[in-house]
């Protein structure tokens, strides 16, 4: 038997009325050794500090010196999880429980529970979900090459932790910035890279391209210069959904040569796990929302931070801190909308509860069209660095020197000033400057529209392309309150990025109706609002309940047969001729192609 502390990432009703609980696990013995032997005084202080109050937003009410100490503790613990000699033993599991299970009466997302799993049993061929009382469990290595599983394990015991232990684990896993820091670098004014300088004709059509990674989320922003400006989420399927990953020969290649900014919508593992396969991504700058994390997610933070210490010295974690709630002693949504303006668009903080990662992250609005005669200027927090990206062969896994293994608050405070930087959101109402001359692609991540302030406000916003929420999941409590933005063009273009198990052709996350992603209800809701030009990263299995796949000629724009990487960035017709390879000579059914001028990586997208 194996004992774990488990971070509750999500839970939902599955088929046959069971409840599936996704947990991120860390070995209980390792965690207790760290707390009781390495930082016993800190452990006692944390238990007393959060004895009867929640970690968030209590930390905003603490004295400045205490907050600085917590930031140092959090940084030390993050680096401790990837210590080359004794790293944290981490894993992922999906637990299936009967709806009558007593734990479900008190289970809360973002809390911690105790889990005991029995030794692995033989899996039944074609078994895609664990039966009641069982877990599918994947042990994670230092990187993806060391992953093992999934295995089928009987759940011996699962229970709530004492409140003070839950608070200690939450405090150690909530990334923080020393509150004495001021944001001092990188602010400049620059035109969006999706626009050509001086009003000249663009060399390439800017677009957002979704990668076919299976049941994972990963998209890129390509500018007018043909370069990859940003990566919006970097997820791959793992554990229960590993069977949806495309074969190696067709898995999309993603390079870091253009020094793209990584924007993480939220900390679900199907949105960040690609970095464990493409470890050069740790050398990039990441804008991430401050959310409660499990230990696997914290190790990714630590690898980015560690790259700023050693390796290439490029990695940087830019933490978008969560504003404190007001007038309440329990975690609530942030009180006001915040924006981060980037060279290619704007990020907007979502206003869901901090307990719900999907709805408390950030959404991206990517400017792909600006026909205004005025060359607009945007306050750009982050431009290109032009720094060299080290090849994966020379970027070794971290081995922390023993000096880093000891708890040194003053040294960690100094270190944190360079490695975890706060990103200042600008408090504001709905995004302005939304004239019809501008066109934005909306990438909401997994956030429901009602938690995206600009969309909920019904602003006159020109959304010319849309990424379906949460792989095409049903995202509202009642269709009347879905807040789905209407397409501003006929046959609005929408991408459904999702995966399907092979060879069974079963879609992921089947609910009590038997349907997975994308759901018929969600597709109907999008189409009702004009999003009828559908681009899919995966084929559709249950044709009887979803609009059918049509041929490449698309006599009806509803439901294009785009299987694989898919791109949106224009309103109608075809992209400019430069984007058809060879230039201007292929019919519109041919893919858009981009080639990295440094490493030769080729990207192809259906449109």
Coordinates of C-alpha atoms in Angstrom, one line a residue:
X1 CA 0.0 0.0 0.0
X2 CA 1.0 3.6 -0.7
X3 CA 0.0 6.7 1.3
X4 CA -0.3 10.1 -0.3
X5 CA -1.4 13.6 0.3
X6 CA -3.7 14.5 -2.6
X7 CA -4.6 17.9 -4.0
X8 CA -8.2 17.9 -5.3
X9 CA -7.9 19.3 -8.8
X10 CA -11.5 18.7 -9.8
X11 CA -14.5 16.4 -9.4
X12 CA -17.6 15.8 -11.4
X13 CA -20.5 13.3 -12.0
X14 CA -19.5 10.6 -14.5
X15 CA -21.5 7.9 -16.2
X16 CA -23.8 5.7 -14.1
X17 CA -24.0 8.3 -11.4
X18 CA -20.5 7.8 -10.1
X19 CA -18.2 10.7 -9.2
X20 CA -14.7 11.0 -10.6
X21 CA -12.1 12.9 -8.6
X22 CA -8.9 14.0 -10.2
X23 CA -6.1 14.4 -7.6
X24 CA -2.4 15.5 -7.8
X25 CA -0.5 13.3 -5.3
X26 CA 2.7 13.6 -3.3
X27 CA 4.2 10.8 -1.2
X28 CA 3.0 11.3 2.4
X29 CA 6.3 10.1 4.0
X30 CA 8.4 12.5 1.9
X31 CA 6.1 15.4 2.8
X32 CA 6.1 14.6 6.5
X33 CA 9.9 14.3 6.5
X34 CA 10.3 17.7 4.9
X35 CA 7.9 19.3 7.4
X36 CA 9.0 17.6 10.6
X37 CA 12.7 17.2 10.0
X38 CA 13.8 20.0 7.7
X39 CA 11.5 22.9 8.6
X40 CA 9.9 21.9 11.9
X41 CA 9.8 25.5 13.2
X42 CA 8.2 26.8 10.0
X43 CA 5.8 23.9 10.1
X44 CA 4.6 24.9 13.6
X45 CA 4.3 28.5 12.6
X46 CA 2.2 27.7 9.6
X47 CA -0.1 25.5 11.6
X48 CA -0.6 28.3 14.1
X49 CA -1.0 31.0 11.5
X50 CA -3.7 29.3 9.6
X51 CA -5.3 27.3 12.5
X52 CA -8.9 28.5 11.9
X53 CA -8.7 30.7 8.8
X54 CA -8.3 30.0 5.1
X55 CA -4.9 30.7 3.5
X56 CA -6.5 32.9 0.8
X57 CA -7.3 35.7 1.3
X58 CA -5.9 35.7 4.9
X59 CA -2.4 36.2 3.7
X60 CA -3.3 39.6 2.4
X61 CA -4.2 40.7 5.9
X62 CA -0.9 39.7 7.5
X63 CA 2.0 42.0 8.4
X64 CA 4.5 42.7 5.7
X65 CA 7.3 40.9 7.4
X66 CA 5.2 37.7 7.7
X67 CA 4.2 37.9 4.1
X68 CA 7.9 38.2 3.1
X69 CA 8.6 35.2 5.2
X70 CA 5.9 33.2 3.5
X71 CA 7.2 34.1 0.1
X72 CA 10.6 32.9 1.1
X73 CA 9.2 29.7 2.5
X74 CA 7.2 29.0 -0.6
X75 CA 10.2 29.6 -2.9
X76 CA 12.3 27.2 -0.7
X77 CA 9.7 24.5 -0.8
X78 CA 9.2 24.8 -4.6
X79 CA 12.9 24.3 -5.2
X80 CA 12.9 21.5 -2.6
X81 CA 10.4 19.5 -4.7
X82 CA 13.0 19.2 -7.5
X83 CA 16.1 18.6 -5.3
X84 CA 18.2 16.4 -7.5
X85 CA 19.0 14.0 -4.6
X86 CA 15.6 13.8 -2.9
X87 CA 12.9 15.2 -5.2
X88 CA 9.3 14.9 -4.3
X89 CA 7.7 11.6 -5.4
X90 CA 4.7 12.9 -7.4
X91 CA 1.9 11.3 -9.3
X92 CA -1.6 11.8 -10.8
X93 CA -4.7 9.8 -10.1
X94 CA -8.4 9.7 -11.1
X95 CA -10.5 8.2 -8.3
X96 CA -14.0 6.9 -9.0
X97 CA -16.4 7.0 -6.0
X98 CA -20.0 6.0 -5.5
X99 CA -22.2 9.1 -5.1
X100 CA -23.1 7.9 -1.6
X101 CA -19.5 8.1 -0.4
X102 CA -19.3 10.2 2.8
X103 CA -16.3 12.2 1.6
X104 CA -18.3 13.8 -1.2
X105 CA -20.4 15.7 1.3
X106 CA -17.4 17.8 2.4
X107 CA -15.1 17.6 -0.7
X108 CA -13.9 21.0 -2.0
X109 CA -11.8 21.7 -5.0
X110 CA -8.3 23.0 -4.2
X111 CA -8.3 21.3 -0.8
X112 CA -6.1 18.4 0.3
X113 CA -7.1 14.9 1.3
X114 CA -5.4 11.7 2.5
X115 CA -5.3 8.8 0.0
X116 CA -4.2 5.2 0.4
X117 CA -3.9 3.1 -2.7
X118 CA -3.4 -0.7 -2.8
X119 CA -0.9 -2.4 -5.1
X120 CA -1.5 -2.3 -8.8
X121 CA -3.9 -4.8 -10.4
X122 CA -4.2 -5.9 -13.9
X123 CA -6.2 -3.5 -16.1
X124 CA -9.0 -4.8 -18.3
X125 CA -8.3 -4.2 -22.0
X126 CA -10.2 -1.2 -23.2
X127 CA -11.0 0.0 -19.7
X128 CA -11.1 3.9 -19.9
X129 CA -12.4 4.8 -16.5
X130 CA -11.7 3.2 -13.1
X131 CA -14.7 1.3 -11.6
X132 CA -16.2 2.5 -8.3
X133 CA -13.6 2.2 -5.5
X134 CA -10.6 2.2 -7.8
X135 CA -8.1 4.7 -9.2
X136 CA -6.1 5.0 -12.4
X137 CA -2.6 6.1 -11.2
X138 CA 0.4 7.5 -13.1
X139 CA 3.8 8.0 -11.4
X140 CA 5.6 11.1 -12.7
X141 CA 9.4 11.1 -13.3
X142 CA 11.7 14.1 -13.4
X143 CA 10.5 14.6 -17.0
X144 CA 8.0 12.8 -19.2
X145 CA 10.5 10.1 -20.1
X146 CA 10.3 8.8 -16.5
X147 CA 6.5 8.6 -16.3
X148 CA 5.1 5.2 -15.5
X149 CA 1.4 4.2 -15.8
X150 CA -1.4 4.4 -15.7
X151 CA -2.0 1.5 -13.3
X152 CA -5.2 0.3 -11.7
X153 CA -5.2 0.5 -7.9
X154 CA -7.9 -0.2 -5.3
X155 CA -8.7 2.7 -3.0
X156 CA -8.0 1.5 0.5
X157 CA -8.9 4.8 2.2
X158 CA -9.7 8.4 1.3
X159 CA -10.4 11.0 4.0
X160 CA -10.3 14.7 4.8
X161 CA -7.2 16.1 6.5
X162 CA -7.2 18.1 9.7
X163 CA -7.9 21.8 8.9
X164 CA -4.4 22.9 10.0
X165 CA -2.7 20.3 7.8
X166 CA -4.8 21.3 4.9
X167 CA -3.9 24.9 5.4
X168 CA -0.1 24.1 5.7
X169 CA -0.2 22.2 2.4
X170 CA -2.2 25.0 0.7
X171 CA 0.2 27.7 2.0
X172 CA 3.3 25.8 0.7
X173 CA 1.7 25.3 -2.7
X174 CA 0.4 28.8 -3.3
X175 CA 3.1 30.7 -5.4
X176 CA 3.8 34.1 -3.9
X177 CA 5.9 37.1 -4.5
X178 CA 7.8 39.1 -1.8
X179 CA 5.3 42.0 -1.2
X180 CA 8.2 44.4 -0.8
X181 CA 9.0 44.0 -4.5
X182 CA 8.1 46.7 -7.0
X183 CA 7.7 45.9 -10.7
X184 CA 10.6 47.8 -12.3
X185 CA 11.4 46.2 -15.7
X186 CA 10.2 45.7 -19.2
X187 CA 7.5 48.3 -19.7
X188 CA 7.7 49.9 -23.1
X189 CA 5.4 51.1 -25.9
X190 CA 5.4 49.0 -29.1
X191 CA 3.0 48.2 -31.9
X192 CA 1.5 44.8 -31.9
X193 CA 3.6 42.2 -33.8
X194 CA 0.5 41.0 -35.5
X195 CA 0.6 44.4 -37.4
X196 CA 3.2 45.4 -39.9
X197 CA 5.3 48.5 -39.1
X198 CA 4.3 51.8 -40.7
X199 CA 1.1 50.5 -42.2
X200 CA 2.8 48.4 -44.9
X201 CA 1.3 45.2 -46.2
X202 CA 1.8 42.2 -43.9
X203 CA 4.2 39.5 -44.9
X204 CA 2.0 36.9 -43.4
X205 CA -1.6 36.6 -42.1
X206 CA -1.5 36.7 -38.2
X207 CA -3.4 33.9 -36.7
X208 CA -4.0 31.7 -33.6
X209 CA -3.2 28.0 -34.3
X210 CA -4.4 25.2 -32.1
X211 CA -2.1 22.2 -31.8
X212 CA -3.5 18.7 -32.0
X213 CA -2.1 17.3 -28.8
X214 CA -5.1 15.1 -27.9
X215 CA -7.1 15.9 -24.8
X216 CA -4.8 18.8 -23.9
X217 CA -4.8 22.5 -24.7
X218 CA -2.0 24.2 -26.6
X219 CA -2.1 27.0 -29.1
X220 CA 0.3 29.5 -30.7
X221 CA 0.1 33.1 -31.8
X222 CA 1.8 33.8 -35.1
X223 CA 2.5 37.4 -36.1
X224 CA 2.7 39.2 -39.4
X225 CA 6.5 38.4 -39.4
X226 CA 5.7 34.6 -39.5
X227 CA 7.3 34.1 -36.0
X228 CA 5.7 32.4 -33.0
X229 CA 5.0 35.3 -30.6
X230 CA 3.3 33.4 -27.8
X231 CA 2.1 30.0 -26.6
X232 CA -1.3 29.9 -25.1
X233 CA -1.2 27.0 -22.7
X234 CA 1.1 24.0 -23.3
X235 CA -0.8 20.9 -22.3
X236 CA -0.8 17.2 -23.3
X237 CA -3.0 14.4 -22.1
X238 CA -1.7 12.2 -19.3
X239 CA -2.9 9.4 -17.0
X240 CA -6.6 8.7 -17.7
X241 CA -6.4 10.5 -21.1
X242 CA -3.0 9.4 -22.3
X243 CA -4.6 7.2 -24.9
X244 CA -5.8 10.3 -26.8
X245 CA -2.3 11.5 -27.5
X246 CA -1.6 11.4 -31.3
X247 CA 1.0 9.0 -32.5
X248 CA 4.6 10.3 -32.3
X249 CA 4.8 10.6 -36.1
X250 CA 1.9 13.1 -36.2
X251 CA 2.4 14.8 -32.8
X252 CA 3.0 18.5 -33.4
X253 CA 6.5 19.9 -33.1
X254 CA 6.8 23.0 -31.0
X255 CA 10.1 24.9 -30.8
X256 CA 11.3 27.8 -28.6
X257 CA 13.6 29.5 -31.0
X258 CA 11.5 32.7 -31.4
X259 CA 11.5 33.1 -27.6
X260 CA 7.7 33.1 -27.3
X261 CA 6.0 34.1 -24.2
X262 CA 4.0 31.3 -22.5
X263 CA 0.6 32.4 -21.2
X264 CA -1.0 29.9 -18.9
X265 CA -4.8 30.2 -18.6
X266 CA -4.9 28.1 -15.4
X267 CA -3.1 25.3 -13.6
X268 CA -4.9 22.2 -14.8
X269 CA -2.3 19.6 -15.8
X270 CA -3.8 19.2 -19.4
X271 CA -2.7 22.9 -19.8
X272 CA 1.0 22.7 -18.7
X273 CA 2.3 19.2 -19.0
X274 CA 3.9 19.7 -22.4
X275 CA 6.9 21.4 -20.6
X276 CA 7.8 18.1 -19.1
X277 CA 8.3 16.7 -22.7
X278 CA 9.8 19.8 -24.2
X279 CA 12.1 20.9 -21.4
X280 CA 13.5 23.8 -23.3
X281 CA 10.2 25.5 -22.5
X282 CA 11.5 26.0 -19.0
X283 CA 13.8 28.6 -20.5
X284 CA 11.0 30.8 -21.6
X285 CA 9.1 33.5 -19.7
X286 CA 5.7 32.3 -18.3
X287 CA 2.8 34.6 -17.3
X288 CA 0.8 32.4 -14.8
X289 CA -2.2 33.2 -12.6
X290 CA -1.7 32.8 -8.8
X291 CA -3.8 29.8 -7.9
X292 CA -3.7 26.9 -5.4
X293 CA -1.5 24.2 -6.9
X294 CA -0.7 20.5 -6.3
X295 CA 2.9 19.3 -6.1
X296 CA 3.2 18.3 -9.8
X297 CA 2.3 21.8 -10.8
X298 CA 4.6 23.3 -8.3
X299 CA 7.5 21.3 -9.7
X300 CA 6.9 23.0 -13.1
X301 CA 7.1 26.4 -11.4
X302 CA 10.3 25.2 -9.7
X303 CA 11.9 24.1 -13.0
X304 CA 11.2 27.5 -14.6
X305 CA 12.7 29.3 -11.5
X306 CA 15.6 26.9 -11.5
X307 CA 16.4 27.7 -15.1
X308 CA 16.9 31.3 -14.0
X309 CA 19.5 30.1 -11.5
X310 CA 21.4 27.6 -13.7
X311 CA 21.0 26.2 -17.1
X312 CA 20.5 28.9 -19.7
X313 CA 19.6 31.5 -17.1
X314 CA 16.5 32.5 -19.1
X315 CA 13.6 31.0 -17.3
X316 CA 11.3 33.4 -15.5
X317 CA 8.0 33.0 -13.7
X318 CA 5.8 36.1 -14.0
X319 CA 3.1 35.7 -11.4
X320 CA -0.2 37.4 -11.9
X321 CA -1.3 37.8 -8.3
X322 CA -4.9 37.3 -7.2
X323 CA -6.4 40.4 -5.7
X324 CA -7.7 40.0 -2.2
X325 CA -11.4 39.5 -1.7
X326 CA -13.3 42.1 0.2
X327 CA -15.8 41.9 3.0
X328 CA -15.6 38.1 3.4
X329 CA -13.6 35.6 5.5
X330 CA -13.7 32.9 2.8
X331 CA -12.1 32.8 -0.6
X332 CA -14.2 34.8 -3.1
X333 CA -13.7 36.0 -6.6
X334 CA -11.4 39.0 -7.2
X335 CA -13.3 42.3 -6.7
X336 CA -12.5 43.9 -10.1
X337 CA -11.4 43.1 -13.6
X338 CA -7.6 43.4 -14.4
X339 CA -5.8 43.5 -17.7
X340 CA -2.3 42.9 -18.9
X341 CA -1.5 44.5 -22.2
X342 CA 1.0 42.7 -24.4
X343 CA 2.4 43.5 -27.8
X344 CA -0.1 41.2 -29.5
X345 CA -3.2 41.7 -27.5
X346 CA -4.5 41.7 -23.9
X347 CA -5.0 39.3 -21.1
X348 CA -8.1 39.6 -18.8
X349 CA -8.3 38.1 -15.4
X350 CA -11.3 35.9 -14.9
X351 CA -13.5 36.5 -11.8
X352 CA -14.5 33.0 -10.7
X353 CA -13.9 31.7 -7.2
X354 CA -10.3 31.0 -6.2
X355 CA -11.4 27.5 -5.4
X356 CA -12.2 26.9 -9.1
X357 CA -9.0 27.0 -11.2
X358 CA -11.0 27.0 -14.5
X359 CA -12.8 30.2 -13.7
X360 CA -10.2 32.2 -11.8
X361 CA -7.4 32.1 -14.4
X362 CA -7.1 34.4 -17.4
X363 CA -8.5 34.7 -20.9
X364 CA -6.5 36.0 -24.0
X365 CA -7.8 38.4 -26.6
X366 CA -5.4 38.2 -29.6
X367 CA -5.5 41.2 -32.0
X368 CA -5.3 39.7 -35.5
X369 CA -6.8 42.5 -37.6
X370 CA -6.6 46.3 -37.3
X371 CA -7.8 48.2 -40.4
X372 CA -7.8 51.5 -38.6
X373 CA -5.7 54.2 -40.4
X374 CA -4.2 55.1 -37.1
X375 CA -1.2 52.9 -36.1
X376 CA -2.2 52.0 -32.5
X377 CA 0.3 51.8 -29.8
X378 CA 0.0 49.4 -26.9
X379 CA 1.8 49.4 -23.5
X380 CA 3.8 46.3 -23.9
X381 CA 5.0 44.6 -20.8
X382 CA 7.1 42.0 -22.6
X383 CA 8.8 42.4 -25.9
X384 CA 11.2 39.9 -27.5
X385 CA 14.5 39.3 -25.7
X386 CA 16.3 37.7 -28.6
X387 CA 18.2 35.5 -26.2
X388 CA 19.6 32.1 -27.2
X389 CA 17.5 29.1 -26.4
X390 CA 19.7 26.2 -25.3
X391 CA 19.0 22.9 -27.1
X392 CA 17.3 20.1 -25.0
X393 CA 20.5 18.0 -25.2
X394 CA 22.5 20.5 -23.1
X395 CA 19.7 21.5 -20.8
X396 CA 20.2 19.0 -18.0
X397 CA 17.6 18.1 -15.3
X398 CA 18.1 20.1 -12.1
X399 CA 20.5 19.0 -9.3
X400 CA 20.3 21.5 -6.5
X401 CA 23.5 22.1 -4.7
X402 CA 23.3 21.2 -1.0
X403 CA 23.6 24.8 0.0
X404 CA 20.1 25.3 -1.6
X405 CA 18.8 22.4 0.4
X406 CA 18.9 24.3 3.7
X407 CA 16.3 26.9 4.7
X408 CA 17.9 30.4 4.4
X409 CA 15.2 33.0 4.5
X410 CA 17.4 36.0 3.8
X411 CA 19.1 34.3 0.9
X412 CA 15.8 33.2 -0.5
X413 CA 14.3 36.7 -0.3
X414 CA 17.3 38.0 -2.4
X415 CA 16.9 35.2 -4.8
X416 CA 13.2 35.7 -5.2
X417 CA 13.7 39.3 -6.4
X418 CA 15.1 38.0 -9.7
X419 CA 13.2 34.8 -10.3
X420 CA 9.6 35.3 -9.4
X421 CA 8.4 38.7 -10.7
X422 CA 4.9 40.2 -10.0
X423 CA 3.0 41.1 -13.2
X424 CA 0.9 44.2 -12.5
X425 CA -2.7 43.9 -13.8
X426 CA -4.4 47.2 -14.6
X427 CA -7.7 47.5 -12.9
X428 CA -10.3 48.5 -15.4
X429 CA -13.8 47.8 -16.8
X430 CA -14.4 46.0 -20.1
X431 CA -11.7 46.2 -22.7
X432 CA -12.1 49.4 -24.8
X433 CA -11.0 50.2 -28.3
X434 CA -13.2 47.6 -29.8
X435 CA -14.2 49.3 -33.0
X436 CA -15.1 47.2 -36.0
X437 CA -11.7 48.0 -37.5
X438 CA -10.2 45.7 -34.9
X439 CA -10.6 42.0 -34.8
X440 CA -9.8 39.7 -31.8
X441 CA -9.5 36.0 -31.3
X442 CA -10.8 35.0 -27.9
X443 CA -9.0 32.1 -26.2
X444 CA -10.9 31.6 -22.9
X445 CA -9.1 28.5 -21.7
X446 CA -11.6 26.6 -19.5
X447 CA -13.3 29.7 -18.1
X448 CA -17.0 30.1 -18.6
X449 CA -18.0 33.3 -20.4
X450 CA -19.8 34.6 -17.4
X451 CA -16.5 34.9 -15.6
X452 CA -14.8 36.9 -18.4
X453 CA -15.7 40.5 -17.5
X454 CA -15.6 42.0 -21.0
X455 CA -17.8 39.2 -22.4
X456 CA -20.2 39.2 -19.5
X457 CA -20.6 43.0 -19.7
X458 CA -21.8 42.6 -23.3
X459 CA -19.2 45.1 -24.6
X460 CA -19.3 46.0 -28.3
X461 CA -16.4 43.7 -28.8
X462 CA -15.4 42.5 -32.3
X463 CA -14.7 38.8 -31.7
X464 CA -13.8 37.3 -35.2
X465 CA -12.7 33.9 -34.0
X466 CA -13.2 31.7 -30.9
X467 CA -11.6 28.8 -29.2
X468 CA -14.3 26.6 -27.7
X469 CA -14.2 26.5 -23.8
X470 CA -12.8 23.4 -22.1
X471 CA -12.5 21.2 -25.2
X472 CA -16.1 21.9 -26.1
X473 CA -17.6 21.1 -22.7
X474 CA -21.0 22.4 -21.6
X475 CA -20.0 25.6 -19.7
X476 CA -23.2 27.1 -18.3
X477 CA -25.7 26.3 -15.6
X478 CA -28.6 27.4 -17.9
X479 CA -28.4 28.3 -21.6
X480 CA -30.2 31.6 -20.9
X481 CA -27.1 32.7 -18.9
X482 CA -24.4 31.3 -21.1
X483 CA -23.2 34.9 -22.1
X484 CA -21.8 33.4 -25.4
X485 CA -20.5 36.2 -27.5
X486 CA -22.1 36.5 -30.9
X487 CA -20.0 36.0 -34.0
X488 CA -19.5 39.4 -35.8
X489 CA -19.3 37.7 -39.2
X490 CA -21.3 35.1 -41.0
X491 CA -20.2 31.6 -40.4
X492 CA -18.1 32.5 -37.4
X493 CA -14.9 30.4 -37.1
X494 CA -14.5 28.3 -34.0
X495 CA -11.9 25.7 -33.0
X496 CA -12.8 22.6 -30.9
X497 CA -9.6 21.2 -29.4
X498 CA -10.2 17.8 -27.9
X499 CA -9.0 14.2 -27.9
X500 CA -10.5 10.7 -28.5
X501 CA -9.3 7.4 -27.2
X502 CA -7.9 5.0 -29.8
X503 CA -8.8 2.5 -31.1
X504 CA -12.2 2.7 -29.2
X505 CA -13.1 6.2 -30.6
X506 CA -14.5 7.2 -27.2
X507 CA -14.4 10.8 -26.3
X508 CA -13.0 12.0 -23.0
X509 CA -15.0 13.0 -20.0
X510 CA -18.2 11.2 -20.8
X511 CA -20.9 12.4 -18.4
X512 CA -24.2 10.9 -17.3
X513 CA -25.6 11.4 -20.8
X514 CA -22.8 9.3 -22.3
X515 CA -21.3 12.2 -24.3
X516 CA -17.8 13.6 -23.9
X517 CA -16.1 16.6 -25.3
X518 CA -17.3 18.4 -27.4
X519 CA -20.9 18.0 -26.1
X520 CA -23.9 18.4 -28.4
X521 CA -25.3 21.0 -26.1
X522 CA -22.2 23.2 -26.3
X523 CA -22.1 22.9 -30.1
X524 CA -25.7 23.9 -30.4
X525 CA -25.1 26.9 -28.1
X526 CA -22.2 28.1 -30.1
X527 CA -24.0 27.7 -33.4
X528 CA -27.0 29.5 -32.1
X529 CA -24.7 32.5 -31.7
X530 CA -23.2 32.3 -35.2
X531 CA -20.2 30.1 -34.6
X532 CA -21.0 27.6 -37.3
X533 CA -17.7 27.3 -39.2
X534 CA -16.2 24.5 -37.1
X535 CA -12.6 23.4 -37.1
X536 CA -11.8 20.2 -35.2
X537 CA -8.4 19.0 -34.0
X538 CA -9.9 15.5 -33.7
X539 CA -12.5 13.4 -35.6
X540 CA -16.0 13.1 -34.2
X541 CA -17.2 9.7 -33.0
X542 CA -20.9 10.1 -32.1
X543 CA -22.1 11.4 -35.4
X544 CA -25.8 10.8 -34.5
X545 CA -25.9 13.6 -32.0
X546 CA -23.4 16.1 -33.4
X547 CA -23.3 17.9 -36.7
X548 CA -21.7 15.6 -39.3
X549 CA -18.2 15.9 -40.7
X550 CA -18.2 17.4 -44.2
X551 CA -15.7 17.0 -46.9
X552 CA -12.7 19.3 -47.6
X553 CA -14.7 21.3 -50.2
X554 CA -17.0 22.4 -47.4
X555 CA -20.2 23.0 -49.5
X556 CA -21.7 24.1 -46.1
X557 CA -19.2 26.0 -43.9
X558 CA -20.8 24.3 -40.9
X559 CA -18.5 21.6 -39.6
X560 CA -15.2 21.6 -41.6
X561 CA -13.3 18.3 -41.7
X562 CA -10.1 19.8 -40.3
X563 CA -8.3 17.1 -38.4
X564 CA -5.1 18.1 -36.8
X565 CA -3.7 21.5 -36.1
X566 CA -6.3 24.2 -36.9
X567 CA -6.0 28.0 -37.4
X568 CA -8.2 31.0 -37.2
X569 CA -7.3 34.6 -37.9
X570 CA -9.5 36.0 -40.7
X571 CA -13.2 36.5 -41.2
X572 CA -14.0 35.0 -44.5
X573 CA -12.5 33.4 -47.6
X574 CA -8.9 32.3 -47.6
X575 CA -5.7 33.7 -46.0
X576 CA -3.4 35.9 -48.0
X577 CA -1.5 34.1 -50.8
X578 CA 1.8 34.2 -48.9
X579 CA 0.4 31.6 -46.5
X580 CA -0.5 29.0 -49.1
X581 CA 2.4 26.8 -50.0
X582 CA 3.7 27.1 -52.7
X583 CA 2.6 30.7 -52.8
X584 CA -0.7 31.2 -54.6
X585 CA -0.7 27.9 -56.4
X586 CA -2.7 25.6 -54.1
X587 CA -6.4 25.3 -53.7
X588 CA -7.9 26.7 -50.4
X589 CA -8.0 23.2 -48.9
X590 CA -4.3 23.1 -48.5
X591 CA -2.8 23.9 -45.1
X592 CA -1.1 27.0 -43.9
X593 CA 2.5 26.4 -43.3
X594 CA 5.1 28.1 -41.1
X595 CA 8.8 27.2 -40.9
X596 CA 11.1 28.2 -38.1
X597 CA 14.1 29.9 -39.7
X598 CA 16.4 28.7 -36.9
X599 CA 15.7 25.0 -36.4
X600 CA 13.6 24.2 -39.4
X601 CA 10.5 23.1 -37.4
X602 CA 7.5 23.0 -39.8
X603 CA 4.0 23.9 -38.6
X604 CA 1.0 23.1 -40.7
X605 CA -2.6 24.2 -40.0
X606 CA -6.0 23.4 -41.5
X607 CA -8.2 26.5 -41.9

